[in-house]
Amino acid sequence: MCPEDADLVARFAAGDDLAVKAMYERFARPVLTVAMSALGRRDLADEVVQMTMLKVWRSAGTFDPTRDLAPWVYSIARRTAIDVYRRETRAPVPKVFVEDDLTVDAPSFSRTWEAWEVRTAIEKLPTDERDVVRLAHLAGLSHREIADRLGVPIGTVKSRSARAHRRLASLLGHVVRVTEP
Amino acid sequence: MNEDEFAELLESGAPPQGRSRPGEEVRALLADESVWVEPDPAGADTLLRAIRRASVSPWEVADDDLAAPLPPASGNGHGPVLTPVGATGSGRGAHAARPGARRRRPSRVPLLAAAAALALIVGVLAALVVLGGDDHHAPEFALGGTDLAPGATAWATVEHQSAGVSIKLDVRGLAPAAPGTYYEAWVEGREGKVSIGTFHMRGGDGWIYLWSGVDPAEYPTLNVTIEREGGALGWSGQIVLHGQIVA
């Protein structure tokens, strides 16, 4: 873990206002993404975000500073989502979580991790590039339609799109390698 | 697949040749709403309050409490049965931020020690309140949304003043009152109901300042109803927020 993260976790553990807000700003989105992809309900996902961040705070004092911060937060988020799912359904855990019980289901495991990684990568894009990616993928707009929506030349949209996807490919290359058969 | 090919796949979504290509699942995620949804903008403040509260009372963030189910709101306008959490006068916790969450008895032995410490804190804070302590130590309690406003919550702070009782509501998720209607807050006890103020929430989430001329100890229930402008004065019975006053 980088020294900045170690310092952030230490201040977070101490309840420092700025550190709390920094941790929330950094991790609320990927935690929400994991919760939404797992639970599919916004109200429960919001609850998972709060519960996860609180659990992270409670555990921050025991966190090993030699480890990376993000996978640790992810593991807490995922476990919290499982707990909420069990609480809500009082039913067998869905296949996406089956590895938490008895068997390992690698494809299912990679799904929530990939969602986390994709969200984290999206947040690292410059705003103008992120807007283009969102409109292209989530809204399904063409470059022309995006240009009209944003009020910029289509050439600008194309160049932003190319840059954004090269950035995403660089940020998410390790995810692809993990999922290769 | 190298990085350039991956970037091209992400951008163009070129169809697979023969078999599923690595990276298509990543591209599919980019079109998934879950990777674009935005968290509650007030979430950081909620977390901060929860941490402050937990710093005073570890009970408020016990794992069992955090995992407790939320009971459904009833359909008669009287929403979830609320558990006051403000006896210590401390801030809002994650558990407390979800009024109606079921409380469980802490099962951990160390909590006994925490309970003793908490009792001491309660005593000290209660004394501060009785002696006219500052606003930070005013009793607090939660209100939950009913079926008429299932996404609404509020956090209330009670402060006894020489002119009456000040009740501040930090209201979240309550829709602006429709044209021709408004919200009215009521305290209720064995002697009946007393209106303590009206508001409309058309400015979005925020603080509502109410005044009660009656003693909350005698009127321990706080309800918020929807009322109609120009209609008969009095209680409509259409409750959107409900809670028990801790004063």
mmCIF file of N, CA and C in Angstrom, chain B residues 14-77:
data_model
loop_
_atom_site.group_PDB
_atom_site.id
_atom_site.type_symbol
_atom_site.label_atom_id
_atom_site.label_comp_id
_atom_site.label_asym_id
_atom_site.label_seq_id
_atom_site.Cartn_x
_atom_site.Cartn_y
_atom_site.Cartn_z
ATOM 1 N N ALA B 14 -16.659 -5.125 -31.456
ATOM 2 C CA ALA B 14 -16.577 -5.991 -32.635
ATOM 3 C C ALA B 14 -17.055 -7.383 -32.275
ATOM 4 N N PRO B 15 -17.878 -7.984 -33.123
ATOM 5 C CA PRO B 15 -18.455 -9.286 -32.781
ATOM 6 C C PRO B 15 -17.383 -10.358 -32.660
ATOM 7 N N PRO B 16 -17.591 -11.273 -31.774
ATOM 8 C CA PRO B 16 -16.601 -12.342 -31.589
ATOM 9 C C PRO B 16 -16.497 -13.215 -32.822
ATOM 10 N N GLN B 17 -15.318 -13.734 -33.018
ATOM 11 C CA GLN B 17 -15.128 -14.638 -34.152
ATOM 12 C C GLN B 17 -14.962 -16.045 -33.603
ATOM 13 N N GLY B 18 -16.006 -16.823 -33.740
ATOM 14 C CA GLY B 18 -15.930 -18.218 -33.336
ATOM 15 C C GLY B 18 -16.331 -18.472 -31.905
ATOM 16 N N ARG B 19 -15.743 -17.713 -30.969
ATOM 17 C CA ARG B 19 -16.048 -17.966 -29.565
ATOM 18 C C ARG B 19 -16.015 -16.641 -28.802
ATOM 19 N N SER B 20 -16.509 -16.686 -27.610
ATOM 20 C CA SER B 20 -16.524 -15.490 -26.772
ATOM 21 C C SER B 20 -15.106 -15.015 -26.526
ATOM 22 N N ARG B 21 -14.884 -13.723 -26.733
ATOM 23 C CA ARG B 21 -13.537 -13.213 -26.560
ATOM 24 C C ARG B 21 -13.398 -12.586 -25.179
ATOM 25 N N PRO B 22 -12.212 -12.725 -24.602
ATOM 26 C CA PRO B 22 -11.995 -12.091 -23.315
ATOM 27 C C PRO B 22 -12.203 -10.589 -23.438
ATOM 28 N N GLY B 23 -12.783 -9.999 -22.438
ATOM 29 C CA GLY B 23 -13.009 -8.563 -22.477
ATOM 30 C C GLY B 23 -14.434 -8.204 -22.809
ATOM 31 N N GLU B 24 -15.174 -9.140 -23.402
ATOM 32 C CA GLU B 24 -16.565 -8.813 -23.727
ATOM 33 C C GLU B 24 -17.400 -8.609 -22.474
ATOM 34 N N GLU B 25 -17.048 -9.345 -21.432
ATOM 35 C CA GLU B 25 -17.790 -9.173 -20.181
ATOM 36 C C GLU B 25 -17.521 -7.785 -19.590
ATOM 37 N N VAL B 26 -16.299 -7.325 -19.757
ATOM 38 C CA VAL B 26 -15.981 -5.972 -19.294
ATOM 39 C C VAL B 26 -16.783 -4.951 -20.079
ATOM 40 N N ARG B 27 -16.864 -5.174 -21.403
ATOM 41 C CA ARG B 27 -17.652 -4.247 -22.224
ATOM 42 C C ARG B 27 -19.119 -4.286 -21.823
ATOM 43 N N ALA B 28 -19.612 -5.464 -21.522
ATOM 44 C CA ALA B 28 -21.007 -5.569 -21.093
ATOM 45 C C ALA B 28 -21.232 -4.796 -19.797
ATOM 46 N N LEU B 29 -20.231 -4.821 -18.930
ATOM 47 C CA LEU B 29 -20.381 -4.088 -17.665
ATOM 48 C C LEU B 29 -20.473 -2.583 -17.887
ATOM 49 N N LEU B 30 -19.799 -2.106 -18.942
ATOM 50 C CA LEU B 30 -19.865 -0.667 -19.210
ATOM 51 C C LEU B 30 -21.290 -0.230 -19.557
ATOM 52 N N ALA B 31 -22.092 -1.175 -20.007
ATOM 53 C CA ALA B 31 -23.486 -0.857 -20.337
ATOM 54 C C ALA B 31 -24.432 -1.194 -19.185
ATOM 55 N N ASP B 32 -23.851 -1.606 -18.064
ATOM 56 C CA ASP B 32 -24.669 -1.994 -16.910
ATOM 57 C C ASP B 32 -24.868 -0.776 -16.001
ATOM 58 N N GLU B 33 -26.093 -0.529 -15.631
ATOM 59 C CA GLU B 33 -26.390 0.648 -14.813
ATOM 60 C C GLU B 33 -25.661 0.617 -13.474
ATOM 61 N N SER B 34 -25.360 -0.588 -13.000
ATOM 62 C CA SER B 34 -24.736 -0.682 -11.673
ATOM 63 C C SER B 34 -23.364 -0.012 -11.625
ATOM 64 N N VAL B 35 -22.684 0.113 -12.762
ATOM 65 C CA VAL B 35 -21.369 0.755 -12.726
ATOM 66 C C VAL B 35 -21.458 2.266 -12.936
ATOM 67 N N TRP B 36 -22.666 2.764 -13.080
ATOM 68 C CA TRP B 36 -22.830 4.205 -13.282
ATOM 69 C C TRP B 36 -23.654 4.858 -12.173
ATOM 70 N N VAL B 37 -24.294 4.065 -11.347
ATOM 71 C CA VAL B 37 -25.178 4.630 -10.340
ATOM 72 C C VAL B 37 -24.361 5.452 -9.336
ATOM 73 N N GLU B 38 -24.949 6.556 -8.905
ATOM 74 C CA GLU B 38 -24.240 7.466 -7.998
ATOM 75 C C GLU B 38 -24.694 7.256 -6.554
ATOM 76 N N PRO B 39 -23.779 7.293 -5.621
ATOM 77 C CA PRO B 39 -24.169 7.117 -4.211
ATOM 78 C C PRO B 39 -24.907 8.332 -3.672
ATOM 79 N N ASP B 40 -25.532 8.120 -2.552
ATOM 80 C CA ASP B 40 -26.249 9.191 -1.862
ATOM 81 C C ASP B 40 -25.284 10.350 -1.588
ATOM 82 N N PRO B 41 -25.583 11.550 -2.094
ATOM 83 C CA PRO B 41 -24.657 12.670 -1.866
ATOM 84 C C PRO B 41 -24.494 13.025 -0.387
ATOM 85 N N ALA B 42 -25.481 12.657 0.415
ATOM 86 C CA ALA B 42 -25.374 12.933 1.854
ATOM 87 C C ALA B 42 -24.714 11.775 2.591
ATOM 88 N N GLY B 43 -24.282 10.760 1.842
ATOM 89 C CA GLY B 43 -23.763 9.553 2.477
ATOM 90 C C GLY B 43 -22.524 9.792 3.335
ATOM 91 N N ALA B 44 -21.642 10.682 2.888
ATOM 92 C CA ALA B 44 -20.429 10.938 3.663
ATOM 93 C C ALA B 44 -20.777 11.556 5.013
ATOM 94 N N ASP B 45 -21.731 12.469 5.007
ATOM 95 C CA ASP B 45 -22.145 13.085 6.271
ATOM 96 C C ASP B 45 -22.821 12.060 7.177
ATOM 97 N N THR B 46 -23.639 11.193 6.575
ATOM 98 C CA THR B 46 -24.282 10.145 7.360
ATOM 99 C C THR B 46 -23.230 9.240 8.000
ATOM 100 N N LEU B 47 -22.212 8.898 7.207
ATOM 101 C CA LEU B 47 -21.144 8.053 7.736
ATOM 102 C C LEU B 47 -20.401 8.757 8.861
ATOM 103 N N LEU B 48 -20.155 10.030 8.658
ATOM 104 C CA LEU B 48 -19.437 10.790 9.682
ATOM 105 C C LEU B 48 -20.211 10.803 10.996
ATOM 106 N N ARG B 49 -21.522 11.019 10.889
ATOM 107 C CA ARG B 49 -22.349 11.016 12.110
ATOM 108 C C ARG B 49 -22.340 9.638 12.763
ATOM 109 N N ALA B 50 -22.386 8.607 11.931
ATOM 110 C CA ALA B 50 -22.380 7.243 12.473
ATOM 111 C C ALA B 50 -21.075 6.966 13.211
ATOM 112 N N ILE B 51 -19.974 7.444 12.651
ATOM 113 C CA ILE B 51 -18.680 7.215 13.292
ATOM 114 C C ILE B 51 -18.581 7.984 14.599
ATOM 115 N N ARG B 52 -19.076 9.202 14.586
ATOM 116 C CA ARG B 52 -19.046 9.974 15.832
ATOM 117 C C ARG B 52 -19.887 9.293 16.896
ATOM 118 N N ARG B 53 -21.039 8.806 16.463
ATOM 119 C CA ARG B 53 -21.913 8.139 17.412
ATOM 120 C C ARG B 53 -21.261 6.864 17.941
ATOM 121 N N ALA B 54 -20.671 6.116 17.017
ATOM 122 C CA ALA B 54 -20.043 4.859 17.417
ATOM 123 C C ALA B 54 -18.850 5.107 18.334
ATOM 124 N N SER B 55 -18.237 6.259 18.180
ATOM 125 C CA SER B 55 -17.113 6.573 19.057
ATOM 126 C C SER B 55 -17.569 6.715 20.500
ATOM 127 N N VAL B 56 -18.838 7.108 20.664
ATOM 128 C CA VAL B 56 -19.406 7.248 22.003
ATOM 129 C C VAL B 56 -20.011 5.944 22.457
ATOM 130 N N SER B 57 -20.754 5.292 21.552
ATOM 131 C CA SER B 57 -21.492 4.103 21.931
ATOM 132 C C SER B 57 -21.221 2.968 20.959
ATOM 133 N N PRO B 58 -20.356 2.021 21.319
ATOM 134 C CA PRO B 58 -20.081 0.908 20.418
ATOM 135 C C PRO B 58 -21.310 0.052 20.156
ATOM 136 N N TRP B 59 -22.323 0.136 20.992
ATOM 137 C CA TRP B 59 -23.542 -0.643 20.755
ATOM 138 C C TRP B 59 -24.171 -0.278 19.426
ATOM 139 N N GLU B 60 -24.020 0.963 19.048
ATOM 140 C CA GLU B 60 -24.748 1.418 17.877
ATOM 141 C C GLU B 60 -24.258 0.816 16.578
ATOM 142 N N VAL B 61 -23.078 0.240 16.588
ATOM 143 C CA VAL B 61 -22.583 -0.355 15.354
ATOM 144 C C VAL B 61 -22.205 -1.814 15.545
ATOM 145 N N ALA B 62 -22.806 -2.462 16.536
ATOM 146 C CA ALA B 62 -22.566 -3.886 16.675
ATOM 147 C C ALA B 62 -22.982 -4.589 15.398
ATOM 148 N N ASP B 63 -22.227 -5.609 15.016
ATOM 149 C CA ASP B 63 -22.513 -6.299 13.759
ATOM 150 C C ASP B 63 -23.954 -6.779 13.700
ATOM 151 N N ASP B 64 -24.438 -7.313 14.810
ATOM 152 C CA ASP B 64 -25.799 -7.833 14.813
ATOM 153 C C ASP B 64 -26.792 -6.739 14.489
ATOM 154 N N ASP B 65 -26.553 -5.579 15.018
ATOM 155 C CA ASP B 65 -27.466 -4.468 14.739
ATOM 156 C C ASP B 65 -27.384 -4.060 13.277
ATOM 157 N N LEU B 66 -26.173 -3.995 12.761
ATOM 158 C CA LEU B 66 -26.009 -3.576 11.376
ATOM 159 C C LEU B 66 -26.691 -4.542 10.431
ATOM 160 N N ALA B 67 -26.753 -5.807 10.809
ATOM 161 C CA ALA B 67 -27.326 -6.803 9.915
ATOM 162 C C ALA B 67 -28.804 -7.034 10.179
ATOM 163 N N ALA B 68 -29.368 -6.316 11.143
ATOM 164 C CA ALA B 68 -30.762 -6.567 11.501
ATOM 165 C C ALA B 68 -31.698 -6.183 10.367
ATOM 166 N N PRO B 69 -32.776 -6.964 10.163
ATOM 167 C CA PRO B 69 -33.707 -6.650 9.088
ATOM 168 C C PRO B 69 -34.520 -5.410 9.373
ATOM 169 N N LEU B 70 -34.944 -4.766 8.330
ATOM 170 C CA LEU B 70 -35.799 -3.611 8.465
ATOM 171 C C LEU B 70 -37.241 -4.068 8.348
ATOM 172 N N PRO B 71 -38.072 -3.847 9.372
ATOM 173 C CA PRO B 71 -39.466 -4.274 9.273
ATOM 174 C C PRO B 71 -40.202 -3.417 8.261
ATOM 175 N N PRO B 72 -41.167 -3.996 7.554
ATOM 176 C CA PRO B 72 -41.915 -3.203 6.579
ATOM 177 C C PRO B 72 -42.788 -2.177 7.257
ATOM 178 N N ALA B 73 -42.994 -1.051 6.578
ATOM 179 C CA ALA B 73 -43.891 -0.050 7.126
ATOM 180 C C ALA B 73 -45.312 -0.578 7.063
ATOM 181 N N SER B 74 -46.119 -0.240 8.046
ATOM 182 C CA SER B 74 -47.488 -0.709 8.050
ATOM 183 C C SER B 74 -48.301 0.101 7.057
ATOM 184 N N GLY B 75 -49.455 -0.404 6.723
ATOM 185 C CA GLY B 75 -50.256 0.252 5.708
ATOM 186 C C GLY B 75 -51.269 1.223 6.268
ATOM 187 N N ASN B 76 -51.265 1.416 7.569
ATOM 188 C CA ASN B 76 -52.301 2.275 8.130
ATOM 189 C C ASN B 76 -51.804 3.684 8.410
ATOM 190 N N GLY B 77 -50.680 3.981 7.845
ATOM 191 C CA GLY B 77 -50.160 5.314 8.066
ATOM 192 C C GLY B 77 -49.278 5.394 9.291
#
